[in-house]
XYZ file of N, CA and C in Angstrom:
483
model
N 111.534 118.596 100.391
C 110.409 117.930 100.995
C 109.993 118.696 102.250
N 110.865 119.325 102.889
C 110.495 120.139 104.048
C 110.557 119.331 105.331
N 110.495 120.055 106.433
C 110.595 119.457 107.742
C 109.426 118.551 108.064
N 108.190 118.973 107.729
C 107.017 118.154 107.993
C 107.062 116.847 107.186
N 107.442 116.918 105.950
C 107.533 115.722 105.118
C 108.585 114.762 105.626
N 109.717 115.295 106.060
C 110.787 114.449 106.582
C 110.324 113.762 107.870
N 109.683 114.506 108.763
C 109.188 113.894 109.997
C 108.101 112.843 109.732
N 107.249 113.132 108.764
C 106.195 112.189 108.415
C 106.780 110.889 107.897
N 107.791 110.978 107.019
C 108.447 109.797 106.474
C 109.143 109.009 107.578
N 109.775 109.714 108.536
C 110.419 109.071 109.642
C 109.397 108.350 110.518
N 108.276 108.977 110.755
C 107.235 108.369 111.608
C 106.625 107.140 110.941
N 106.463 107.149 109.641
C 105.950 105.959 108.941
C 106.885 104.773 109.123
N 108.185 105.013 108.983
C 109.152 103.948 109.211
C 109.126 103.426 110.621
N 109.002 104.337 111.593
C 108.945 103.947 113.004
C 107.679 103.138 113.285
N 106.554 103.544 112.770
C 105.319 102.794 112.982
C 105.405 101.396 112.363
N 106.003 101.290 111.174
C 106.155 99.957 110.548
C 107.027 99.045 111.403
N 108.164 99.588 111.910
C 109.030 98.801 112.773
C 108.316 98.371 114.042
N 107.577 99.276 114.632
C 106.864 98.929 115.879
C 105.800 97.859 115.626
N 105.070 97.955 114.517
C 104.043 96.973 114.249
C 104.645 95.616 113.926
N 105.766 95.581 113.199
C 106.442 94.296 112.943
C 106.986 93.694 114.215
N 107.502 94.482 115.099
C 107.987 93.964 116.377
C 106.833 93.453 117.240
N 105.680 94.121 117.180
C 104.520 93.653 117.938
C 104.043 92.289 117.401
N 104.103 92.127 116.073
C 103.757 90.833 115.488
C 104.708 89.733 115.959
N 106.019 90.058 115.974
C 107.007 89.079 116.435
C 106.794 88.692 117.893
N 106.464 89.678 118.756
C 106.204 89.392 120.164
C 104.992 88.533 120.337
N 103.944 88.812 119.572
C 102.726 88.020 119.658
C 103.005 86.575 119.150
N 103.811 86.462 118.122
C 104.187 85.123 117.600
C 105.002 84.351 118.627
N 105.864 84.994 119.375
C 106.660 84.312 120.398
C 105.770 83.747 121.479
N 104.611 84.346 121.706
C 103.657 83.808 122.683
C 102.788 82.721 122.078
N 102.869 82.576 120.733
C 102.034 81.572 120.060
C 100.651 82.057 119.818
N 100.438 83.377 119.775
C 99.115 83.917 119.647
C 98.825 84.537 118.285
N 99.827 84.633 117.434
C 99.643 85.279 116.121
C 99.461 84.224 115.056
N 98.485 84.438 114.203
C 98.364 83.591 113.014
C 97.683 84.409 111.932
N 98.247 84.349 110.734
C 97.654 85.118 109.665
C 96.675 84.245 108.889
N 97.030 83.018 108.566
C 96.129 82.102 107.908
C 96.190 80.766 108.623
N 95.083 80.052 108.609
C 94.988 78.759 109.222
C 94.716 77.761 108.114
N 95.451 76.671 108.044
C 95.192 75.693 106.989
C 93.896 74.940 107.192
N 93.459 74.278 106.154
C 92.207 73.492 106.218
C 92.343 72.449 107.329
N 91.250 72.239 108.060
C 91.254 71.233 109.113
C 91.353 71.815 110.506
N 91.733 73.069 110.603
C 91.775 73.742 111.899
C 90.935 74.994 111.819
N 90.358 75.368 112.936
C 89.559 76.596 113.022
C 89.986 77.366 114.267
N 89.712 78.656 114.250
C 90.015 79.486 115.418
C 88.826 79.428 116.386
N 89.096 79.151 117.647
C 88.025 79.098 118.641
C 87.815 80.475 119.221
N 86.807 80.646 120.044
C 86.417 81.956 120.542
C 87.525 82.643 121.371
N 88.382 81.880 122.040
C 89.453 82.490 122.840
C 90.686 82.811 122.000
N 90.621 82.607 120.676
C 91.753 82.932 119.801
C 92.674 81.777 119.544
N 92.518 80.660 120.228
C 93.336 79.480 120.022
C 92.877 78.677 118.817
N 93.540 77.565 118.597
C 93.198 76.694 117.468
C 92.584 75.391 117.968
N 91.640 74.900 117.203
C 91.092 73.586 117.497
C 90.744 72.926 116.167
N 90.535 71.618 116.222
C 90.226 70.886 114.996
C 88.890 71.318 114.455
N 88.732 71.173 113.132
C 87.494 71.513 112.471
C 86.365 70.662 113.039
N 85.200 71.251 113.330
C 84.085 70.458 113.863
C 83.513 69.459 112.846
N 83.809 69.653 111.579
C 83.300 68.746 110.539
C 84.098 67.440 110.573
N 83.443 66.320 110.905
C 84.076 65.045 111.051
C 84.651 64.575 109.718
N 84.022 64.893 108.607
C 84.531 64.437 107.313
C 85.848 65.137 106.990
N 85.998 66.382 107.302
C 87.246 67.103 107.084
C 88.354 66.495 107.921
N 88.081 66.264 109.214
C 89.108 65.656 110.093
C 89.512 64.277 109.614
N 88.529 63.454 109.224
C 88.805 62.078 108.790
C 89.623 62.061 107.509
N 89.308 62.941 106.574
C 90.066 62.929 105.314
C 91.484 63.392 105.506
N 91.709 64.375 106.411
C 93.082 64.798 106.686
C 93.879 63.679 107.358
N 93.280 63.032 108.328
C 93.958 61.932 108.989
C 94.281 60.821 108.018
N 93.363 60.552 107.093
C 93.594 59.521 106.076
C 94.747 59.883 105.158
N 94.807 61.147 104.746
C 95.895 61.588 103.862
C 97.244 61.396 104.592
N 97.335 61.825 105.851
C 98.574 61.685 106.577
C 98.969 60.235 106.811
N 97.972 59.390 107.149
C 98.234 57.972 107.368
C 98.690 57.292 106.069
N 98.031 57.625 104.940
C 98.370 57.035 103.649
C 99.772 57.468 103.204
N 100.142 58.668 103.558
C 101.511 59.123 103.211
C 102.545 58.256 103.915
N 102.313 57.959 105.198
C 103.254 57.096 105.922
C 103.270 55.707 105.318
N 102.123 55.256 104.845
C 102.027 53.926 104.272
C 102.652 53.845 102.886
N 102.333 54.834 102.025
C 102.771 54.801 100.610
C 104.094 55.525 100.374
N 104.423 56.506 101.216
C 105.730 57.145 101.146
C 105.893 58.202 100.033
N 104.798 58.570 99.359
C 104.890 59.552 98.251
C 103.600 60.329 98.162
N 103.733 61.638 97.972
C 102.573 62.493 97.820
C 101.807 62.148 96.547
N 102.553 61.822 95.482
C 101.906 61.420 94.230
C 101.073 60.153 94.415
N 101.636 59.183 95.110
C 100.914 57.951 95.332
C 99.654 58.179 96.202
N 99.759 59.088 97.176
C 98.605 59.409 98.002
C 97.522 60.032 97.132
N 97.929 60.944 96.229
C 96.999 61.603 95.320
C 96.312 60.544 94.451
N 97.104 59.678 93.841
C 96.538 58.648 92.965
C 95.569 57.723 93.732
N 95.952 57.359 94.966
C 95.103 56.483 95.762
C 93.789 57.173 96.082
N 93.844 58.456 96.477
C 92.626 59.204 96.803
C 91.707 59.305 95.598
N 92.289 59.570 94.460
C 91.477 59.663 93.212
C 90.845 58.309 92.878
N 91.608 57.268 93.036
C 91.124 55.907 92.744
C 89.949 55.541 93.661
N 90.050 55.955 94.917
C 88.994 55.669 95.885
C 87.839 56.687 95.854
N 88.000 57.765 95.067
C 86.973 58.766 94.966
C 86.868 59.678 96.178
N 87.960 59.813 96.907
C 87.965 60.641 98.110
C 88.273 62.106 97.774
N 87.713 62.977 98.545
C 87.971 64.399 98.422
C 88.803 64.869 99.607
N 89.642 65.844 99.374
C 90.579 66.346 100.373
C 90.222 67.786 100.731
N 90.284 68.152 101.997
C 89.961 69.530 102.383
C 91.011 70.533 101.899
N 90.480 71.657 101.462
C 91.376 72.770 101.097
C 90.746 74.062 101.522
N 91.557 75.063 101.711
C 91.062 76.401 102.121
C 90.616 77.106 100.862
N 89.457 77.777 100.937
C 88.933 78.577 99.827
C 88.459 79.909 100.399
N 88.325 80.908 99.515
C 87.912 82.240 99.932
C 86.804 82.731 98.998
N 85.887 83.475 99.565
C 84.915 84.211 98.769
C 84.650 85.549 99.454
N 83.596 86.225 99.066
C 83.309 87.535 99.629
C 83.044 87.510 101.117
N 82.615 86.338 101.670
C 82.356 86.230 103.108
C 83.633 85.934 103.894
N 84.674 85.467 103.254
C 85.918 85.158 103.933
C 86.395 83.759 103.601
N 87.225 83.199 104.492
C 87.826 81.874 104.265
C 86.905 80.779 104.780
N 86.936 79.658 104.081
C 86.172 78.491 104.516
C 86.871 77.229 103.982
N 86.499 76.074 104.505
C 87.104 74.801 104.076
C 86.120 74.108 103.160
N 86.644 73.619 102.044
C 85.833 72.841 101.118
C 86.552 71.539 100.773
N 85.812 70.534 100.373
C 86.398 69.283 99.965
C 86.570 69.323 98.446
N 87.784 68.995 97.982
C 88.110 69.119 96.574
C 88.767 67.844 96.086
N 88.752 67.684 94.772
C 89.458 66.583 94.121
C 90.953 66.734 94.410
N 91.590 65.713 94.894
C 93.019 65.871 95.241
C 93.921 66.052 94.017
N 94.877 66.950 94.208
C 95.942 67.153 93.232
C 97.256 66.993 93.960
N 98.324 66.720 93.206
C 99.632 66.611 93.913
C 99.994 67.866 94.714
N 99.694 69.034 94.184
C 100.037 70.252 94.910
C 99.186 70.423 96.177
N 97.943 69.996 96.121
C 97.106 70.057 97.318
C 97.616 69.090 98.384
N 97.983 67.907 97.992
C 98.546 66.940 98.950
C 99.869 67.486 99.540
N 100.686 68.087 98.650
C 101.957 68.641 99.122
C 101.763 69.851 100.035
N 100.653 70.516 99.939
C 100.409 71.643 100.852
C 100.011 71.159 102.224
N 99.488 69.944 102.324
C 99.041 69.373 103.602
C 100.227 68.729 104.336
N 101.003 67.928 103.642
C 101.995 67.097 104.289
C 103.022 67.787 105.176
N 103.703 68.834 104.711
C 104.767 69.393 105.521
C 104.326 70.390 106.570
N 103.031 70.641 106.678
C 102.593 71.735 107.578
C 102.659 71.287 109.053
N 103.424 71.983 109.884
C 103.630 71.606 111.286
C 102.345 71.716 112.121
N 101.368 72.466 111.680
C 100.136 72.648 112.453
C 99.416 71.314 112.647
N 99.553 70.397 111.687
C 98.891 69.124 111.793
C 99.544 68.216 112.830
N 100.751 68.569 113.224
C 101.453 67.822 114.299
C 101.265 68.502 115.661
N 100.484 69.588 115.676
C 100.220 70.272 116.937
C 101.261 71.347 117.274
N 102.114 71.724 116.305
C 103.146 72.719 116.560
C 102.737 74.080 116.056
N 103.183 75.126 116.741
C 102.961 76.486 116.319
C 104.288 76.970 115.704
N 104.214 77.566 114.529
C 105.426 78.081 113.888
C 105.193 79.473 113.363
N 106.263 80.206 113.298
C 106.245 81.537 112.725
C 107.639 81.774 112.144
N 107.697 82.339 110.941
C 108.998 82.635 110.319
C 109.590 81.451 109.616
N 108.746 80.636 108.939
C 109.271 79.506 108.188
C 109.871 79.948 106.864
N 109.662 81.186 106.474
C 110.299 81.736 105.291
C 111.063 83.019 105.657
N 112.007 83.354 104.836
C 112.811 84.539 105.051
C 112.821 85.366 103.782
N 112.563 86.656 103.913
C 112.531 87.522 102.739
C 113.772 88.414 102.769
N 114.433 88.464 101.630
C 115.588 89.352 101.540
C 115.505 90.157 100.255
N 116.128 91.304 100.264
C 116.086 92.215 99.124
C 117.444 92.193 98.432
N 117.411 92.083 97.109
C 118.613 92.106 96.300
C 118.435 93.112 95.170
N 119.500 93.509 94.558
C 119.467 94.374 93.374
C 119.738 93.526 92.140
N 118.860 93.580 91.185
C 119.027 92.897 89.912
C 118.933 93.955 88.799
N 120.029 94.160 88.097
C 120.088 95.161 87.028
C 119.579 96.523 87.516
N 119.981 96.899 88.717
C 119.625 98.189 89.252
C 118.222 98.279 89.830
N 117.480 97.194 89.872
C 116.132 97.200 90.391
C 116.046 96.330 91.655
N 115.242 96.794 92.607
C 115.096 96.064 93.851
C 114.180 94.845 93.640
N 114.593 93.684 94.129
C 113.796 92.474 94.044
C 113.695 91.829 95.422
N 112.500 91.359 95.753
C 112.291 90.638 97.015
C 112.344 89.132 96.726
N 113.172 88.421 97.462
C 113.272 86.985 97.305
C 112.808 86.338 98.613
N 111.857 85.418 98.486
C 111.379 84.688 99.658
C 112.000 83.316 99.630
N 112.721 82.982 100.676
C 113.402 81.696 100.755
C 112.835 80.883 101.899
N 112.537 79.610 101.669
C 112.066 78.773 102.795
C 113.196 78.428 103.751
N 112.868 78.347 105.010
C 113.782 77.844 106.021
C 113.308 76.434 106.339
N 114.152 75.448 106.057
C 113.730 74.062 106.078
C 113.761 73.412 107.475
N 114.604 73.856 108.365
C 114.766 73.208 109.657
C 114.139 74.041 110.772
N 113.440 73.403 111.709
C 112.799 74.148 112.795
C 113.757 75.043 113.575
N 115.021 74.699 113.658
C 115.997 75.539 114.363
C 116.153 76.906 113.675
N 115.867 76.974 112.387
C 116.014 78.223 111.649
C 114.780 79.104 111.734
N 113.640 78.550 112.140
C 112.398 79.297 112.196
C 112.454 80.314 113.343
N 111.748 81.413 113.181
C 111.734 82.463 114.205
C 111.106 81.927 115.481
N 109.963 81.236 115.362
C 109.285 80.662 116.520
C 108.848 79.235 116.198
N 109.151 78.333 117.087
C 108.747 76.929 116.973
C 108.317 76.475 118.344
N 107.003 76.217 118.529
C 106.468 75.777 119.809
C 105.802 74.408 119.590
N 106.494 73.336 119.932
C 105.859 72.003 119.795
C 104.750 71.820 120.832
N 103.796 70.962 120.533
C 102.668 70.661 121.416
C 101.917 71.938 121.820
N 101.731 72.836 120.875
C 101.033 74.083 121.128
C 99.526 73.862 121.247
N 98.996 72.938 120.467
C 97.557 72.667 120.490
C 97.376 71.180 120.153
N 96.130 70.674 120.322
C 95.870 69.295 120.018
C 96.028 69.043 118.538
N 96.681 67.931 118.199
C 96.850 67.589 116.780
C 95.933 66.486 116.385
């Protein structure tokens, strides 16, 4: 490969490590976010605030309140369908990400319920990726970290919930 190729490969690894560390440092300050769930938007200063659409905010609050009342994501989904309510979800097109109201499904309800952002908390590192060898091939496994103590960053009361 030669000396130039070896140095180039070394520099690529160094740049990747530096960029990953920069992301971790930004996350520790509560300033890094890759995706924002439905119901929150990024404001001009880079922080988070509630969606300006009152219907989106009201439907999210209703889903969370009904979960406490009914105790099951499936029951919340059935109740929303029975009442003809739509639930906000994140969608993407050529212009970028936006929030749309959709017919509730159990998976959509389950994507809303456990998300700490709805409680006003900032999190980073809720999953952990590790590499294993399976039959001589490298495989990436992503494992959820269930408890806030295991997350890389957990800042309660980071923004208004």
